[in-house]
Short mmCIF file of C-alpha atoms and ligand atoms in Angstrom, two decimals:
data_model
loop_
_atom_site.label_atom_id
_atom_site.label_comp_id
_atom_site.label_asym_id
_atom_site.label_seq_id
_atom_site.Cartn_x
_atom_site.Cartn_y
_atom_site.Cartn_z
CA MET A 14 159.69 -100.37 -91.49
CA LYS A 15 159.71 -100.86 -88.35
CA GLU A 16 156.59 -98.82 -87.66
CA GLU A 17 155.10 -100.40 -90.56
CA GLU A 18 155.18 -103.79 -88.94
CA GLU A 19 153.86 -103.19 -86.04
CA LYS A 20 151.06 -100.82 -87.15
CA TYR A 21 148.24 -103.74 -86.96
CA ARG A 22 148.88 -102.38 -82.89
CA ASP A 23 147.47 -99.23 -83.45
CA SER A 24 143.43 -100.81 -84.47
CA LEU A 25 141.40 -103.56 -83.61
CA ALA A 26 141.17 -106.36 -86.19
CA THR A 27 137.07 -105.54 -85.13
CA VAL A 28 136.85 -102.11 -85.97
CA ASN A 29 137.38 -100.87 -89.25
CA GLU A 30 138.98 -97.68 -90.61
CA ARG A 31 136.07 -95.72 -90.24
CA GLY A 32 135.63 -96.92 -86.29
CA ASN A 33 132.23 -99.26 -87.06
CA ARG A 34 132.21 -103.03 -86.58
CA ASN A 35 134.14 -105.97 -88.42
CA TRP A 36 132.06 -107.77 -87.78
CA ILE A 37 134.17 -111.70 -87.50
CA PHE A 38 132.98 -114.73 -89.56
CA ALA A 39 135.02 -117.46 -88.02
CA LYS A 40 135.92 -120.22 -89.45
CA GLN A 41 135.26 -124.13 -87.40
CA PRO A 42 138.88 -125.42 -85.94
CA LYS A 43 139.18 -128.90 -87.00
CA GLY A 44 141.84 -131.21 -85.12
CA ARG A 45 142.62 -132.99 -82.09
CA LEU A 46 142.92 -129.58 -79.96
CA TYR A 47 139.70 -128.20 -81.18
CA ASN A 48 138.64 -131.69 -80.18
CA ALA A 49 140.01 -131.75 -76.72
CA ARG A 50 138.76 -128.45 -76.01
CA THR A 51 134.82 -130.35 -76.47
CA VAL A 52 135.41 -132.75 -73.72
CA VAL A 53 136.67 -130.35 -71.42
CA SER A 54 133.64 -127.44 -72.48
CA VAL A 55 130.97 -130.75 -72.05
CA CYS A 56 132.77 -131.35 -68.97
CA CYS A 57 132.66 -127.66 -67.37
CA PHE A 58 129.61 -127.09 -69.06
CA LEU A 59 128.33 -130.71 -66.91
CA LEU A 60 129.92 -128.90 -63.67
CA PHE A 61 128.23 -125.08 -64.52
CA PHE A 62 124.45 -126.59 -64.93
CA SER A 63 125.30 -129.76 -62.40
CA LEU A 64 126.73 -127.04 -59.40
CA PRO A 65 124.13 -125.37 -57.97
CA PHE A 66 121.48 -128.97 -58.05
CA ILE A 67 123.85 -130.32 -55.64
CA HIS A 68 123.55 -130.86 -52.59
CA ILE A 69 125.41 -131.76 -48.67
CA ASN A 70 123.43 -131.89 -45.83
CA GLY A 71 120.62 -129.83 -47.34
CA ARG A 72 123.46 -127.17 -48.14
CA PRO A 73 123.86 -126.14 -51.82
CA LEU A 74 127.74 -126.55 -52.80
CA PHE A 75 128.04 -123.20 -53.83
CA LEU A 76 126.12 -120.51 -53.20
CA PHE A 77 126.94 -116.33 -53.75
CA ASN A 78 124.37 -114.62 -52.45
CA VAL A 79 126.04 -111.07 -52.26
CA VAL A 80 122.29 -110.09 -51.75
CA ASP A 81 122.02 -111.51 -47.70
CA GLY A 82 125.69 -111.60 -47.17
CA ARG A 83 126.06 -115.58 -46.94
CA PHE A 84 128.83 -117.10 -49.12
CA ILE A 85 128.92 -121.05 -49.04
CA LEU A 86 132.43 -122.55 -50.37
CA PHE A 87 131.98 -126.00 -50.71
CA GLY A 88 129.53 -126.80 -48.60
CA ALA A 89 130.64 -123.77 -45.55
CA VAL A 90 129.15 -120.98 -44.70
CA PHE A 91 130.52 -118.31 -44.91
CA TRP A 92 129.23 -115.08 -42.47
CA PRO A 93 129.85 -111.44 -42.57
CA GLN A 94 131.96 -112.43 -40.01
CA ASP A 95 134.39 -114.99 -42.30
CA PHE A 96 135.03 -112.20 -44.26
CA PHE A 97 138.76 -111.73 -43.29
CA ILE A 98 139.35 -115.56 -45.03
CA PHE A 99 136.77 -114.91 -47.59
CA GLY A 100 139.37 -112.55 -48.48
CA LEU A 101 141.88 -114.23 -48.79
CA VAL A 102 140.73 -116.97 -50.96
CA MET A 103 140.05 -114.06 -53.05
CA VAL A 104 143.54 -112.92 -52.92
CA ALA A 105 144.90 -116.28 -52.83
CA PHE A 106 142.67 -116.60 -56.52
CA ILE A 107 143.65 -113.45 -58.27
CA LEU A 108 147.40 -114.03 -57.17
CA PHE A 109 147.23 -118.01 -58.46
CA ILE A 110 145.66 -116.27 -61.95
CA VAL A 111 148.60 -114.10 -61.85
CA LEU A 112 150.88 -116.93 -61.17
CA PHE A 113 149.76 -118.85 -63.51
CA THR A 114 149.13 -116.71 -66.14
CA MET A 115 153.04 -115.81 -66.35
CA ALA A 116 153.91 -119.16 -66.38
CA PHE A 117 151.47 -120.15 -68.74
CA GLY A 118 149.32 -117.12 -70.12
CA ARG A 119 145.92 -117.44 -71.07
CA LEU A 120 144.78 -120.75 -71.24
CA PHE A 121 142.19 -120.32 -68.66
CA CYS A 122 140.53 -117.66 -71.16
CA GLY A 123 141.31 -120.41 -73.72
CA TRP A 124 140.00 -123.66 -72.07
CA VAL A 125 137.63 -122.79 -69.31
CA CYS A 126 136.65 -118.53 -69.26
CA PRO A 127 132.65 -119.39 -69.63
CA GLN A 128 132.71 -116.68 -71.45
CA THR A 129 134.60 -118.60 -74.68
CA ILE A 130 133.61 -122.08 -74.02
CA PHE A 131 130.16 -120.56 -74.20
CA MET A 132 130.74 -118.34 -77.31
CA GLU A 133 132.67 -120.86 -79.69
CA MET A 134 131.47 -123.92 -77.99
CA LEU A 135 127.58 -123.40 -77.73
CA PHE A 136 126.62 -120.59 -79.62
CA ARG A 137 129.07 -119.96 -82.63
CA ARG A 138 128.42 -123.98 -83.50
CA ILE A 139 125.29 -124.10 -83.03
CA GLU A 140 125.34 -120.57 -85.87
CA TYR A 141 127.78 -122.92 -88.07
CA MET A 142 124.95 -125.44 -87.92
CA ILE A 143 121.43 -122.72 -88.77
CA GLU A 144 123.07 -120.62 -90.82
CA GLY A 145 126.30 -122.57 -92.20
CA THR A 146 129.93 -121.93 -92.51
CA ALA A 147 132.16 -119.24 -92.24
CA ALA A 148 132.00 -117.78 -95.39
CA ALA A 149 127.96 -118.98 -96.03
CA GLN A 150 127.23 -116.65 -93.01
CA LYS A 151 129.31 -114.37 -94.81
CA VAL A 152 126.99 -114.69 -98.19
CA LEU A 153 123.83 -114.36 -95.64
CA ASN A 154 124.58 -111.69 -93.85
CA ARG A 155 125.57 -109.78 -97.19
CA GLY A 156 122.89 -110.47 -99.08
CA PRO A 157 119.69 -108.88 -99.19
CA TRP A 158 116.26 -110.09 -96.87
CA THR A 159 114.71 -113.52 -98.51
CA THR A 160 112.30 -115.61 -96.70
CA GLN A 161 114.85 -118.06 -96.03
CA LYS A 162 117.30 -115.71 -94.12
CA ALA A 163 114.57 -114.39 -92.01
CA ILE A 164 113.98 -117.75 -90.96
CA LYS A 165 117.51 -118.98 -90.19
CA LYS A 166 118.39 -115.38 -87.83
CA ILE A 167 114.83 -115.66 -86.38
CA LEU A 168 115.59 -119.20 -85.40
CA LYS A 169 119.06 -118.92 -83.91
CA HIS A 170 118.20 -115.55 -82.50
CA SER A 171 115.96 -117.54 -80.56
CA ILE A 172 117.64 -120.38 -79.46
CA PHE A 173 120.58 -117.85 -78.31
CA PHE A 174 117.90 -116.46 -75.81
CA LEU A 175 116.85 -119.69 -75.24
CA LEU A 176 120.34 -120.64 -73.88
CA SER A 177 120.32 -116.89 -72.70
CA PHE A 178 116.97 -117.77 -70.26
CA PHE A 179 118.59 -121.33 -69.61
CA ILE A 180 122.32 -119.90 -68.77
CA ALA A 181 120.48 -116.47 -66.63
CA ASN A 182 118.39 -119.16 -64.03
CA THR A 183 121.39 -121.56 -63.36
CA PHE A 184 123.71 -117.98 -62.80
CA LEU A 185 120.36 -117.09 -60.70
CA ALA A 186 120.30 -119.93 -58.54
CA TYR A 187 123.96 -119.49 -57.64
CA ILE A 188 122.81 -116.32 -56.32
CA ILE A 189 120.13 -117.39 -54.97
CA GLY A 190 120.08 -121.37 -54.39
CA THR A 191 117.79 -123.32 -56.37
CA GLY A 192 115.04 -123.33 -53.68
CA GLU A 193 114.26 -119.45 -53.71
CA LEU A 194 114.89 -119.51 -58.38
CA TRP A 195 112.06 -122.78 -58.31
CA LYS A 196 110.01 -120.23 -56.09
CA ILE A 197 110.37 -117.75 -59.33
CA VAL A 198 109.57 -119.98 -61.41
CA THR A 199 106.69 -121.62 -59.96
CA GLU A 200 104.86 -119.31 -57.83
CA PRO A 201 102.63 -116.36 -59.23
CA LEU A 202 104.59 -113.75 -60.74
CA SER A 203 103.49 -110.73 -58.26
CA ALA A 204 105.25 -112.87 -55.79
CA HIS A 205 108.27 -113.05 -57.26
CA ALA A 206 108.73 -109.05 -59.34
CA GLY A 207 111.90 -109.06 -58.31
CA GLY A 208 113.38 -111.96 -59.02
CA PHE A 209 111.74 -112.08 -62.45
CA ALA A 210 113.07 -109.26 -63.43
CA ALA A 211 116.55 -110.52 -62.49
CA ILE A 212 116.15 -113.60 -65.05
CA MET A 213 115.21 -111.24 -67.43
CA VAL A 214 117.82 -108.70 -67.19
CA PHE A 215 120.57 -111.22 -67.18
CA SER A 216 119.03 -113.35 -70.02
CA PHE A 217 119.45 -109.95 -71.97
CA VAL A 218 123.05 -109.27 -71.07
CA PHE A 219 123.46 -112.77 -71.74
CA TYR A 220 121.90 -112.94 -75.24
CA ALA A 221 123.41 -109.19 -75.70
CA VAL A 222 126.75 -110.90 -75.07
CA PHE A 223 127.09 -114.05 -77.31
CA ALA A 224 125.11 -112.46 -80.44
CA PHE A 225 126.53 -109.34 -80.82
CA PHE A 226 129.27 -108.21 -78.63
CA ARG A 227 130.54 -111.60 -78.86
CA GLU A 228 134.79 -111.65 -79.06
CA GLN A 229 134.36 -107.64 -77.94
CA VAL A 230 133.90 -109.08 -74.42
CA CYS A 231 137.62 -110.72 -74.23
CA THR A 232 139.59 -107.43 -75.33
CA ILE A 233 137.34 -104.29 -74.83
CA VAL A 234 135.64 -105.46 -71.39
CA CYS A 235 137.45 -108.27 -69.62
CA PRO A 236 140.26 -106.97 -67.47
CA TYR A 237 142.73 -110.16 -66.91
CA GLY A 238 143.35 -109.64 -71.14
CA ARG A 239 144.11 -105.84 -70.37
CA LEU A 240 146.54 -107.46 -67.29
CA GLN A 241 148.51 -109.17 -69.99
CA SER A 242 151.17 -107.05 -71.27
CA VAL A 243 152.04 -106.76 -67.63
CA LEU A 244 151.83 -110.74 -66.62
CA LEU A 245 153.56 -112.04 -69.61
CA ASP A 246 157.23 -112.25 -69.91
CA LYS A 247 159.46 -113.65 -72.40
CA ASP A 248 159.29 -117.00 -70.95
CA SER A 249 155.46 -117.19 -70.89
CA VAL A 250 154.20 -119.96 -72.48
CA VAL A 251 151.60 -118.48 -74.72
CA VAL A 252 150.26 -119.63 -78.05
CA ALA A 253 152.89 -118.37 -80.62
CA TYR A 254 153.97 -117.99 -84.16
CA ASP A 255 157.43 -120.32 -84.41
CA HIS A 256 158.74 -116.68 -86.94
CA ALA A 257 162.75 -118.17 -87.11
CA ARG A 258 161.43 -121.19 -88.17
CA GLY A 259 158.14 -119.72 -90.56
CA GLU A 260 159.74 -116.32 -91.83
CA PRO A 261 160.44 -114.66 -94.48
CA ARG A 262 156.75 -116.54 -95.44
CA GLY A 263 155.55 -116.99 -99.31
CA LYS A 264 152.81 -118.61 -101.32
CA LEU A 265 153.73 -122.40 -102.39
CA SER A 266 154.70 -122.62 -105.47
CA LYS A 267 153.26 -125.53 -107.77
CA LYS A 268 156.64 -125.89 -109.10
CA GLU A 269 158.64 -126.06 -105.65
CA THR A 270 155.50 -129.06 -103.74
CA GLY A 271 155.82 -131.23 -106.93
CA LYS A 272 159.83 -130.94 -106.09
CA LYS A 273 160.84 -134.66 -104.48
CA ASP A 274 163.95 -135.48 -102.92
CA CYS A 275 165.77 -137.42 -104.66
CA SER A 276 167.21 -137.92 -108.37
CA CYS A 277 165.59 -141.00 -109.00
CA THR A 278 163.32 -140.52 -112.04
CA ASN A 279 161.84 -143.41 -112.33
CA CYS A 280 159.96 -144.91 -108.63
CA GLY A 281 157.18 -142.13 -108.31
CA GLY A 282 156.52 -143.55 -104.51
CA CYS A 283 158.00 -140.87 -102.67
CA SER A 284 155.90 -137.87 -101.93
CA ARG A 285 158.91 -136.00 -99.49
CA ILE A 286 158.52 -132.24 -100.97
CA ILE A 287 161.63 -130.38 -100.64
CA PRO A 288 160.78 -127.55 -99.06
CA PRO A 289 161.26 -124.15 -100.44
CA PRO A 290 164.06 -121.66 -99.90
CA MET A 291 162.20 -119.71 -97.55
CA GLY A 292 160.49 -120.19 -94.09
CA ASP A 293 157.35 -122.92 -93.41
CA CYS A 294 154.62 -120.13 -93.60
CA ILE A 295 153.57 -120.13 -96.77
CA ASP A 296 151.00 -117.65 -96.15
CA CYS A 297 148.00 -119.30 -96.50
CA LEU A 298 146.05 -117.14 -94.23
CA GLN A 299 144.04 -120.38 -92.11
CA CYS A 300 145.25 -119.32 -89.12
CA VAL A 301 143.55 -115.70 -89.72
CA GLN A 302 140.68 -117.05 -90.76
CA VAL A 303 140.38 -119.66 -87.98
CA CYS A 304 140.88 -116.72 -85.62
CA PRO A 305 137.60 -116.03 -83.37
CA THR A 306 139.33 -112.13 -82.32
CA GLY A 307 140.01 -111.87 -86.17
CA ILE A 308 144.12 -111.20 -85.31
CA ASP A 309 147.20 -112.66 -87.16
CA ILE A 310 149.34 -114.52 -84.84
CA ARG A 311 152.11 -114.11 -86.81
CA ASN A 312 152.77 -110.52 -85.40
CA GLY A 313 153.31 -112.08 -82.23
CA THR A 314 151.74 -111.12 -78.83
CA GLN A 315 148.31 -109.67 -79.00
CA LEU A 316 146.22 -108.76 -76.07
CA GLU A 317 143.26 -110.26 -78.30
CA CYS A 318 144.77 -113.42 -78.50
CA ILE A 319 142.34 -115.57 -76.34
CA ASN A 320 144.78 -118.67 -76.62
CA CYS A 321 142.13 -120.40 -77.67
CA THR A 322 144.10 -122.86 -80.22
CA ALA A 323 142.16 -122.75 -83.18
CA CYS A 324 145.09 -121.64 -85.51
CA MET A 325 146.84 -123.87 -84.10
CA ASP A 326 144.74 -127.25 -85.83
CA ALA A 327 144.86 -124.86 -88.75
CA CYS A 328 148.69 -124.68 -88.93
CA ASP A 329 149.02 -127.67 -88.12
CA PHE A 330 146.87 -129.49 -90.55
CA MET A 331 148.19 -127.20 -93.45
CA MET A 332 151.77 -128.30 -92.01
CA GLU A 333 150.49 -131.93 -92.08
CA LYS A 334 148.78 -131.03 -96.18
CA THR A 335 152.85 -129.76 -97.36
CA GLY A 336 154.59 -131.58 -96.23
CA ARG A 337 156.23 -129.60 -93.45
CA PRO A 338 156.77 -130.21 -89.26
CA LYS A 339 154.01 -129.39 -87.66
CA GLY A 340 154.17 -126.53 -85.00
CA LEU A 341 154.65 -123.43 -86.58
CA ILE A 342 152.29 -122.13 -84.44
CA ARG A 343 152.42 -123.99 -81.31
CA TYR A 344 152.53 -123.41 -77.53
CA ALA A 345 155.52 -121.82 -77.03
CA SER A 346 157.38 -118.26 -75.33
CA GLU A 347 159.64 -116.18 -76.68
CA ASN A 348 162.61 -117.26 -75.79
CA GLY A 349 161.75 -120.39 -76.14
CA ILE A 350 161.82 -119.77 -79.93
CA THR A 351 164.33 -117.41 -80.25
CA GLU A 352 167.37 -119.37 -78.15
CA LYS A 353 165.34 -122.73 -78.32
CA LYS A 354 165.42 -122.32 -74.48
CA LYS A 355 163.02 -124.23 -72.19
CA LEU A 356 160.56 -122.71 -69.58
CA ARG A 357 162.55 -121.73 -66.51
CA PHE A 358 161.74 -120.76 -63.53
CA THR A 359 162.47 -117.24 -63.48
CA PRO A 360 163.00 -115.38 -59.80
CA ARG A 361 159.61 -113.45 -60.36
CA LEU A 362 158.00 -117.38 -60.53
CA LYS A 363 160.36 -118.48 -57.51
CA THR A 364 158.91 -115.23 -55.33
CA TYR A 365 154.80 -115.59 -56.73
CA THR A 366 154.88 -119.48 -55.87
CA THR A 367 156.26 -118.87 -51.61
CA VAL A 368 153.78 -116.24 -51.36
CA LEU A 369 150.85 -118.21 -53.09
CA LEU A 370 152.06 -120.86 -50.90
CA LEU A 371 151.96 -118.81 -47.53
CA LEU A 372 148.72 -117.60 -48.92
CA ILE A 373 147.36 -121.13 -49.18
CA THR A 374 149.07 -122.61 -45.72
CA ALA A 375 147.41 -119.80 -43.76
CA ILE A 376 144.19 -120.28 -45.63
CA THR A 377 144.01 -123.91 -44.84
CA VAL A 378 144.72 -123.79 -41.41
CA MET A 379 142.03 -120.76 -40.33
CA LEU A 380 139.58 -122.77 -42.66
CA ALA A 381 140.55 -125.50 -40.39
CA SER A 382 140.14 -123.75 -36.58
CA ARG A 383 137.16 -122.18 -37.73
CA LYS A 384 134.40 -122.17 -35.06
CA PRO A 385 131.11 -123.60 -35.68
CA ALA A 386 129.57 -120.44 -33.76
CA GLY A 387 130.63 -116.67 -33.81
CA ALA A 388 129.53 -114.36 -30.86
CA THR A 389 129.76 -110.52 -30.33
CA VAL A 390 129.07 -109.81 -26.58
CA MET A 391 128.34 -105.95 -26.20
CA ARG A 392 128.53 -104.44 -22.91
CA THR A 393 125.29 -102.66 -21.85
CA ALA A 394 125.92 -98.89 -23.26
CA GLY A 395 125.88 -96.17 -21.02
CA MET A 396 125.36 -98.57 -18.23
CA LEU A 397 128.22 -98.82 -15.34
CA TYR A 398 128.48 -100.64 -12.70
CA GLN A 399 125.50 -102.81 -10.51
CA GLU A 400 126.18 -103.85 -6.29
CA ARG A 401 124.93 -107.22 -6.24
CA GLY A 402 124.81 -107.20 -2.33
CA LYS A 403 127.95 -107.31 -0.43
CA ASP A 404 129.88 -109.06 -1.85
CA SER A 405 129.40 -109.02 -5.03
CA ILE A 406 129.66 -106.66 -8.46
CA SER A 407 127.39 -107.29 -11.46
CA ASN A 408 127.72 -106.11 -15.67
CA LEU A 409 124.89 -106.05 -18.15
CA TYR A 410 125.45 -106.81 -21.75
CA ARG A 411 124.06 -108.40 -25.09
CA ILE A 412 125.14 -111.54 -26.94
CA LYS A 413 124.19 -111.89 -30.74
CA LEU A 414 124.78 -115.26 -32.06
CA ILE A 415 125.33 -117.09 -35.34
CA ASN A 416 124.99 -120.53 -36.00
CA LYS A 417 127.10 -121.52 -39.04
CA THR A 418 125.77 -125.75 -38.81
CA THR A 419 122.94 -126.89 -40.37
CA ALA A 420 121.62 -127.95 -36.66
CA ASP A 421 119.90 -125.96 -33.91
CA MET A 422 122.58 -125.18 -30.97
CA PRO A 423 121.95 -124.57 -27.68
CA VAL A 424 123.50 -122.96 -25.92
CA THR A 425 125.34 -121.72 -22.06
CA LEU A 426 127.30 -119.25 -21.45
CA ARG A 427 129.97 -119.51 -18.58
CA LEU A 428 133.49 -117.67 -17.15
CA ASP A 429 136.62 -118.85 -18.51
CA GLY A 430 139.82 -118.60 -15.76
CA ILE A 431 137.75 -116.70 -13.14
CA GLU A 432 135.79 -116.51 -10.19
CA GLY A 433 132.26 -115.51 -10.73
CA ARG A 434 129.50 -117.02 -12.51
CA VAL A 435 126.62 -116.00 -16.35
CA GLU A 436 123.08 -115.34 -15.24
CA LEU A 437 121.26 -115.39 -18.64
CA ILE A 438 118.06 -113.25 -18.39
CA GLY A 439 114.78 -115.13 -19.26
CA HIS A 440 116.36 -118.94 -20.21
CA PRO A 441 118.98 -120.95 -18.89
CA TYR A 442 120.55 -121.53 -22.80
CA ILE A 443 120.31 -119.23 -25.86
CA ARG A 444 118.87 -121.53 -28.32
CA ILE A 445 120.72 -120.29 -31.68
CA LYS A 446 118.61 -121.88 -35.00
CA ALA A 447 120.52 -123.92 -37.71
CA GLU A 448 122.20 -121.47 -40.13
CA GLY A 449 120.50 -118.71 -38.01
CA GLN A 450 121.38 -115.95 -35.55
CA GLY A 451 120.70 -116.17 -31.56
CA GLU A 452 120.98 -113.05 -29.29
CA GLY A 453 120.41 -112.73 -25.33
CA THR A 454 120.93 -110.98 -22.65
CA PHE A 455 123.08 -111.48 -19.29
CA PHE A 456 124.52 -109.79 -16.58
CA ILE A 457 128.62 -111.23 -15.29
CA VAL A 458 128.35 -110.97 -11.59
CA LEU A 459 131.81 -111.21 -10.32
CA PRO A 460 132.71 -111.46 -6.29
CA ARG A 461 133.73 -108.05 -5.36
CA HIS A 462 137.30 -110.00 -3.73
CA ALA A 463 138.34 -110.86 -8.03
CA VAL A 464 137.94 -106.57 -9.40
CA SER A 465 140.85 -105.57 -8.67
CA LYS A 466 140.60 -102.68 -11.36
CA ARG A 467 138.24 -100.15 -13.01
CA LYS A 468 138.46 -102.25 -16.20
CA SER A 469 139.73 -105.69 -16.49
CA MET A 470 139.08 -108.03 -19.39
CA LEU A 471 136.80 -111.40 -18.55
CA LYS A 472 136.85 -114.62 -21.14
CA ILE A 473 133.55 -116.08 -21.49
CA GLY A 474 133.30 -119.52 -22.99
CA LEU A 475 129.91 -120.45 -25.09
CA TYR A 476 129.47 -124.05 -24.37
CA GLU A 477 126.66 -126.34 -25.85
CA GLY A 478 126.59 -129.01 -23.13
CA SER A 479 129.99 -129.56 -22.07
CA LYS A 480 131.64 -129.27 -25.59
CA GLN A 481 132.84 -125.73 -25.66
CA VAL A 482 131.96 -124.12 -29.22
CA LEU A 483 133.37 -121.10 -28.96
CA SER A 484 135.44 -118.63 -26.63
CA THR A 485 135.03 -114.97 -26.48
CA ARG A 486 135.95 -111.82 -24.08
CA THR A 487 134.44 -108.71 -23.29
CA THR A 488 134.93 -105.92 -20.47
CA PHE A 489 133.96 -105.83 -17.01
CA LEU A 490 133.38 -102.25 -15.21
CA GLY A 491 134.18 -102.45 -11.17
CA PRO A 492 134.41 -99.63 -8.89
CA VAL A 493 137.71 -97.26 -8.82
CA LYS A 494 139.74 -98.74 -6.02
S1 SF4 B 503 145.55 -115.81 -82.19
FE1 SF4 B 503 144.62 -118.26 -81.80
S2 SF4 B 503 145.10 -118.80 -80.39
FE2 SF4 B 503 145.40 -116.24 -80.25
S3 SF4 B 503 142.73 -116.04 -80.43
FE3 SF4 B 503 143.02 -116.02 -82.39
S4 SF4 B 503 143.02 -118.49 -82.99
FE4 SF4 B 503 143.17 -118.57 -81.15
S1 SF4 B 504 148.45 -121.33 -90.97
FE1 SF4 B 504 150.99 -121.62 -90.54
S2 SF4 B 504 151.32 -121.65 -93.14
FE2 SF4 B 504 149.12 -121.01 -92.95
S3 SF4 B 504 149.27 -118.55 -93.00
FE3 SF4 B 504 148.74 -118.95 -90.78
S4 SF4 B 504 150.96 -119.31 -90.17
FE4 SF4 B 504 151.46 -119.49 -92.49
#
């Protein structure tokens, strides 16, 4: 019996017994959660489509230029030298997702994941508009090809592709910036063949995902969904069916629905229905019909559930219709349902929260103390020291500089904490362009009496005017004493 109950775990709702795709015709949800998700999605769309166009001090707010290794987060430029900070931000982000999932399940998937909101709130809505309800779509798909069917299909797929093209352009703007994107769009194709190819590849990928692949992204491809089994525990809050209240399920009979809870026979004003001698689930399957991944949430938490809450709206509607309390399917933890327990702050949650707080503190400190410039100093390879007359010794160096600010930076070099001087070759200073790189060659000259070892460590200060922007270290070679 147990095996029979668990059988649903052996197959995917989107694959039939012959291994073919089981196309999901999800009914459009209606209800307060669907309305709330619509509002959240509109906010997300506004953010997604506007963020690449927002510039602060001439810089985009966000840029993820993986090609040139240039990243901008909230207007701050991250160079390859800052990658340890970037790495830490990513670790903190992953940890946040882990912690969040342990506490609130896949809330992220249902409410803000781009795949879900684009699929459910944009592409599927367009499908409802063009092809009608889920039932109408099923009839259309299974019916023969007619002019009307062809028009509907062409119209739907054209709009899907146009939207995918628009999303691909925006997506690319996050990678190369709006300036470069504008050039690709406005300048001759031959000048930007690579960029144009990238736009088309992204467009076709998005189109294929939203028109055909759909919910399989969440059930087959997305690693986050697959991690659920290790992240969720019985205290995690998920979209859950209250089996204690719902079972044994059973269809409503007319006799049961017509009963009143008083013995009087003539008032006619009482409409309260006596619950049938069974659980509250009336087995109407509305929760299954609205599910975009085609599952039955009454079987328990499943990998395919993206916590979209469509089944909550559908079930609440049925509960209201039949005079039962809402919330048969609701946000709850397994323990909350079986033991009537509230969300607990488990030791696992405490540990993750502590680690997360430590990481956030470390990142904040690192970001706050981040220098406006970066420098790499290298002593010229294969060269020993040079004698400068009788009383001085010099070493030759090369310096590479990065300016992380939006203004040009003229930089001079000085020795810190030791007698001696820096002699820049060619210019009295190195000019580093805004958000650019610069380099130079220089001697460090030390009086002979200051060189006590074969190899000593020196501190070099980089100054913009009288303001020190950076301090770096290098070695100095001297004669053996
Ligand atoms: S079971 Fe409910 S919450 Fe989960 S994906 Fe289906 S409709 Fe959405
Ligand atoms: S919508 Fe509610 S009542 Fe209907 S089958 Fe699903 S859980 Fe049962």
